[in-house]
């Protein structure tokens, strides 16, 4: 298995911040992205991963959650941390090194045609805008 330097840095940083990451866990990258797998049988009740509360990404203020959804508040917090603060730099380095997923929002009109006639193609979904396509490239 090939080790990803960003994943290794993230795990090392997490441990420095008090996280527990079991040696029984492997992070593997495949055609569908990254995943966490057990590298050996896991015993019932065995602790595999624990993150201290301080590492959780939460909306940066209660005002945000009062004015928009939790998802939007978290997204705004992530944008803030990317451009202003760096408390979670190893995490964001890993995200930046991760290829975008293959999701219909980023597909071309030709790729979307494969979903035509199914419930997987919501009405009104068309090829991505030039801005979205450029960001995905």
PDB file of C-alpha atoms in Angstrom:
ATOM      1  CA  UNK A   1       0.000   0.000   0.000  1.00  0.00           C
ATOM      2  CA  UNK A   2       1.309   3.428  -0.951  1.00  0.00           C
ATOM      3  CA  UNK A   3       1.341   5.925   1.899  1.00  0.00           C
ATOM      4  CA  UNK A   4       0.008   9.413   1.303  1.00  0.00           C
ATOM      5  CA  UNK A   5       2.236  12.042   2.937  1.00  0.00           C
ATOM      6  CA  UNK A   6      -0.796  14.279   3.575  1.00  0.00           C
ATOM      7  CA  UNK A   7      -2.636  11.477   5.391  1.00  0.00           C
ATOM      8  CA  UNK A   8       0.475  10.648   7.435  1.00  0.00           C
ATOM      9  CA  UNK A   9       0.884  14.345   8.346  1.00  0.00           C
ATOM     10  CA  UNK A  10      -2.776  14.594   9.331  1.00  0.00           C
ATOM     11  CA  UNK A  11      -2.568  11.525  11.587  1.00  0.00           C
ATOM     12  CA  UNK A  12       0.691  12.753  13.180  1.00  0.00           C
ATOM     13  CA  UNK A  13      -0.799  16.215  13.758  1.00  0.00           C
ATOM     14  CA  UNK A  14      -3.952  14.687  15.235  1.00  0.00           C
ATOM     15  CA  UNK A  15      -1.886  12.610  17.651  1.00  0.00           C
ATOM     16  CA  UNK A  16       0.065  15.730  18.683  1.00  0.00           C
ATOM     17  CA  UNK A  17      -3.295  17.357  19.437  1.00  0.00           C
ATOM     18  CA  UNK A  18      -4.476  14.423  21.566  1.00  0.00           C
ATOM     19  CA  UNK A  19      -6.254  12.262  18.983  1.00  0.00           C
ATOM     20  CA  UNK A  20      -6.058   8.484  19.049  1.00  0.00           C
ATOM     21  CA  UNK A  21      -5.614   6.629  15.743  1.00  0.00           C
ATOM     22  CA  UNK A  22      -5.346   2.872  16.062  1.00  0.00           C
ATOM     23  CA  UNK A  23      -2.529   1.055  14.258  1.00  0.00           C
ATOM     24  CA  UNK A  24      -5.305  -1.309  13.134  1.00  0.00           C
ATOM     25  CA  UNK A  25      -6.505   1.373  10.700  1.00  0.00           C
ATOM     26  CA  UNK A  26      -5.252   1.951   7.156  1.00  0.00           C
ATOM     27  CA  UNK A  27      -6.196   4.810   4.853  1.00  0.00           C
ATOM     28  CA  UNK A  28      -6.359   3.653   1.249  1.00  0.00           C
ATOM     29  CA  UNK A  29      -6.961   5.596  -1.922  1.00  0.00           C
ATOM     30  CA  UNK A  30      -8.834   4.091  -4.823  1.00  0.00           C
ATOM     31  CA  UNK A  31     -10.903   5.053  -7.829  1.00  0.00           C
ATOM     32  CA  UNK A  32     -13.720   6.298  -5.573  1.00  0.00           C
ATOM     33  CA  UNK A  33     -11.519   8.327  -3.224  1.00  0.00           C
ATOM     34  CA  UNK A  34     -10.057   7.659   0.194  1.00  0.00           C
ATOM     35  CA  UNK A  35     -11.400   5.265   2.760  1.00  0.00           C
ATOM     36  CA  UNK A  36     -10.475   3.909   6.176  1.00  0.00           C
ATOM     37  CA  UNK A  37     -10.125   0.142   6.500  1.00  0.00           C
ATOM     38  CA  UNK A  38      -9.170  -2.269   9.264  1.00  0.00           C
ATOM     39  CA  UNK A  39      -5.794  -3.863   8.568  1.00  0.00           C
ATOM     40  CA  UNK A  40      -6.476  -6.688  11.005  1.00  0.00           C
ATOM     41  CA  UNK A  41      -9.486  -8.118  12.842  1.00  0.00           C
ATOM     42  CA  UNK A  42     -10.918  -5.593  15.311  1.00  0.00           C
ATOM     43  CA  UNK A  43     -12.013  -6.681  18.754  1.00  0.00           C
ATOM     44  CA  UNK A  44     -15.437  -5.699  20.028  1.00  0.00           C
ATOM     45  CA  UNK A  45     -15.121  -2.481  22.039  1.00  0.00           C
ATOM     46  CA  UNK A  46     -11.622  -1.705  20.723  1.00  0.00           C
ATOM     47  CA  UNK A  47     -10.985   2.033  20.370  1.00  0.00           C
ATOM     48  CA  UNK A  48     -10.125   2.818  16.759  1.00  0.00           C
ATOM     49  CA  UNK A  49     -10.274   6.587  16.567  1.00  0.00           C
ATOM     50  CA  UNK A  50     -10.948   9.385  19.038  1.00  0.00           C
ATOM     51  CA  UNK A  51     -10.734  13.100  18.329  1.00  0.00           C
ATOM     52  CA  UNK A  52     -10.571  15.711  21.035  1.00  0.00           C
ATOM     53  CA  UNK A  53     -13.396  18.229  20.965  1.00  0.00           C
ATOM     54  CA  UNK A  54     -10.922  20.982  20.038  1.00  0.00           C
ATOM     55  CA  UNK A  55     -10.336  19.358  16.615  1.00  0.00           C
ATOM     56  CA  UNK A  56     -14.010  19.384  15.643  1.00  0.00           C
ATOM     57  CA  UNK A  57     -14.969  21.817  12.905  1.00  0.00           C
ATOM     58  CA  UNK A  58     -17.989  23.757  14.099  1.00  0.00           C
ATOM     59  CA  UNK A  59     -19.581  27.003  13.017  1.00  0.00           C
ATOM     60  CA  UNK A  60     -17.331  29.799  14.239  1.00  0.00           C
ATOM     61  CA  UNK A  61     -20.137  31.715  15.919  1.00  0.00           C
ATOM     62  CA  UNK A  62     -23.682  31.260  17.138  1.00  0.00           C
ATOM     63  CA  UNK A  63     -24.642  34.218  14.971  1.00  0.00           C
ATOM     64  CA  UNK A  64     -23.851  32.126  11.870  1.00  0.00           C
ATOM     65  CA  UNK A  65     -26.130  29.271  12.908  1.00  0.00           C
ATOM     66  CA  UNK A  66     -28.876  31.754  13.756  1.00  0.00           C
ATOM     67  CA  UNK A  67     -28.794  33.240  10.240  1.00  0.00           C
ATOM     68  CA  UNK A  68     -28.109  30.210   8.001  1.00  0.00           C
ATOM     69  CA  UNK A  69     -28.180  26.422   7.996  1.00  0.00           C
ATOM     70  CA  UNK A  70     -25.608  24.379   9.929  1.00  0.00           C
ATOM     71  CA  UNK A  71     -24.077  23.181   6.662  1.00  0.00           C
ATOM     72  CA  UNK A  72     -23.677  26.737   5.344  1.00  0.00           C
ATOM     73  CA  UNK A  73     -22.262  27.862   8.710  1.00  0.00           C
ATOM     74  CA  UNK A  74     -19.678  25.056   8.650  1.00  0.00           C
ATOM     75  CA  UNK A  75     -18.785  25.888   5.033  1.00  0.00           C
ATOM     76  CA  UNK A  76     -18.251  29.544   5.979  1.00  0.00           C
ATOM     77  CA  UNK A  77     -16.115  28.479   8.930  1.00  0.00           C
ATOM     78  CA  UNK A  78     -13.964  26.307   6.658  1.00  0.00           C
ATOM     79  CA  UNK A  79     -13.531  29.202   4.198  1.00  0.00           C
ATOM     80  CA  UNK A  80     -12.541  31.455   7.091  1.00  0.00           C
ATOM     81  CA  UNK A  81      -9.971  28.975   8.384  1.00  0.00           C
ATOM     82  CA  UNK A  82      -8.547  28.433   4.902  1.00  0.00           C
ATOM     83  CA  UNK A  83      -7.897  32.122   4.365  1.00  0.00           C
ATOM     84  CA  UNK A  84      -7.403  33.625   7.817  1.00  0.00           C
ATOM     85  CA  UNK A  85      -6.442  31.098  10.452  1.00  0.00           C
ATOM     86  CA  UNK A  86      -4.425  27.886  10.250  1.00  0.00           C
ATOM     87  CA  UNK A  87      -5.301  25.756  13.279  1.00  0.00           C
ATOM     88  CA  UNK A  88      -6.184  22.783  11.080  1.00  0.00           C
ATOM     89  CA  UNK A  89      -3.580  23.173   8.317  1.00  0.00           C
ATOM     90  CA  UNK A  90      -2.796  19.434   7.940  1.00  0.00           C
ATOM     91  CA  UNK A  91      -6.509  18.725   7.426  1.00  0.00           C
ATOM     92  CA  UNK A  92      -6.876  21.417   4.781  1.00  0.00           C
ATOM     93  CA  UNK A  93      -3.644  20.331   3.070  1.00  0.00           C
ATOM     94  CA  UNK A  94      -5.177  16.857   2.743  1.00  0.00           C
ATOM     95  CA  UNK A  95      -8.398  18.290   1.321  1.00  0.00           C
ATOM     96  CA  UNK A  96      -6.465  20.394  -1.202  1.00  0.00           C
ATOM     97  CA  UNK A  97      -4.540  17.306  -2.365  1.00  0.00           C
ATOM     98  CA  UNK A  98      -7.721  15.267  -2.789  1.00  0.00           C
ATOM     99  CA  UNK A  99      -9.187  15.103  -6.304  1.00  0.00           C
ATOM    100  CA  UNK A 100     -12.758  16.296  -6.622  1.00  0.00           C
ATOM    101  CA  UNK A 101     -15.293  13.475  -6.490  1.00  0.00           C
ATOM    102  CA  UNK A 102     -17.159  12.391  -9.583  1.00  0.00           C
ATOM    103  CA  UNK A 103     -20.589  13.813  -8.835  1.00  0.00           C
ATOM    104  CA  UNK A 104     -23.352  14.787 -11.277  1.00  0.00           C
ATOM    105  CA  UNK A 105     -22.975  18.477 -10.383  1.00  0.00           C
ATOM    106  CA  UNK A 106     -19.554  18.408 -12.070  1.00  0.00           C
ATOM    107  CA  UNK A 107     -20.443  16.161 -15.024  1.00  0.00           C
ATOM    108  CA  UNK A 108     -20.629  17.280 -18.648  1.00  0.00           C
ATOM    109  CA  UNK A 109     -23.911  17.266 -20.553  1.00  0.00           C
ATOM    110  CA  UNK A 110     -22.799  14.043 -22.291  1.00  0.00           C
ATOM    111  CA  UNK A 111     -22.111  12.320 -18.950  1.00  0.00           C
ATOM    112  CA  UNK A 112     -25.471  13.494 -17.567  1.00  0.00           C
ATOM    113  CA  UNK A 113     -27.243  11.856 -20.512  1.00  0.00           C
ATOM    114  CA  UNK A 114     -26.337   8.460 -19.013  1.00  0.00           C
ATOM    115  CA  UNK A 115     -28.790   9.280 -16.220  1.00  0.00           C
ATOM    116  CA  UNK A 116     -31.606  10.373 -18.551  1.00  0.00           C
ATOM    117  CA  UNK A 117     -34.864   8.616 -17.819  1.00  0.00           C
ATOM    118  CA  UNK A 118     -33.864   7.672 -14.275  1.00  0.00           C
ATOM    119  CA  UNK A 119     -34.731   9.195 -10.930  1.00  0.00           C
ATOM    120  CA  UNK A 120     -31.035  10.001 -10.540  1.00  0.00           C
ATOM    121  CA  UNK A 121     -31.288  12.996 -12.868  1.00  0.00           C
ATOM    122  CA  UNK A 122     -33.353  15.636 -11.091  1.00  0.00           C
ATOM    123  CA  UNK A 123     -35.353  17.877 -13.364  1.00  0.00           C
ATOM    124  CA  UNK A 124     -33.500  21.053 -14.188  1.00  0.00           C
ATOM    125  CA  UNK A 125     -30.015  19.578 -13.690  1.00  0.00           C
ATOM    126  CA  UNK A 126     -27.885  20.435 -16.681  1.00  0.00           C
ATOM    127  CA  UNK A 127     -24.198  20.633 -17.452  1.00  0.00           C
ATOM    128  CA  UNK A 128     -22.141  22.605 -14.932  1.00  0.00           C
ATOM    129  CA  UNK A 129     -21.689  26.305 -15.393  1.00  0.00           C
ATOM    130  CA  UNK A 130     -18.365  27.509 -16.768  1.00  0.00           C
ATOM    131  CA  UNK A 131     -17.350  28.721 -13.290  1.00  0.00           C
ATOM    132  CA  UNK A 132     -18.075  25.364 -11.645  1.00  0.00           C
ATOM    133  CA  UNK A 133     -16.366  23.453 -14.460  1.00  0.00           C
ATOM    134  CA  UNK A 134     -13.295  25.705 -14.242  1.00  0.00           C
ATOM    135  CA  UNK A 135     -13.090  25.237 -10.467  1.00  0.00           C
ATOM    136  CA  UNK A 136     -13.276  21.474 -10.915  1.00  0.00           C
ATOM    137  CA  UNK A 137     -10.449  21.391 -13.448  1.00  0.00           C
TER     138      UNK A 137
END
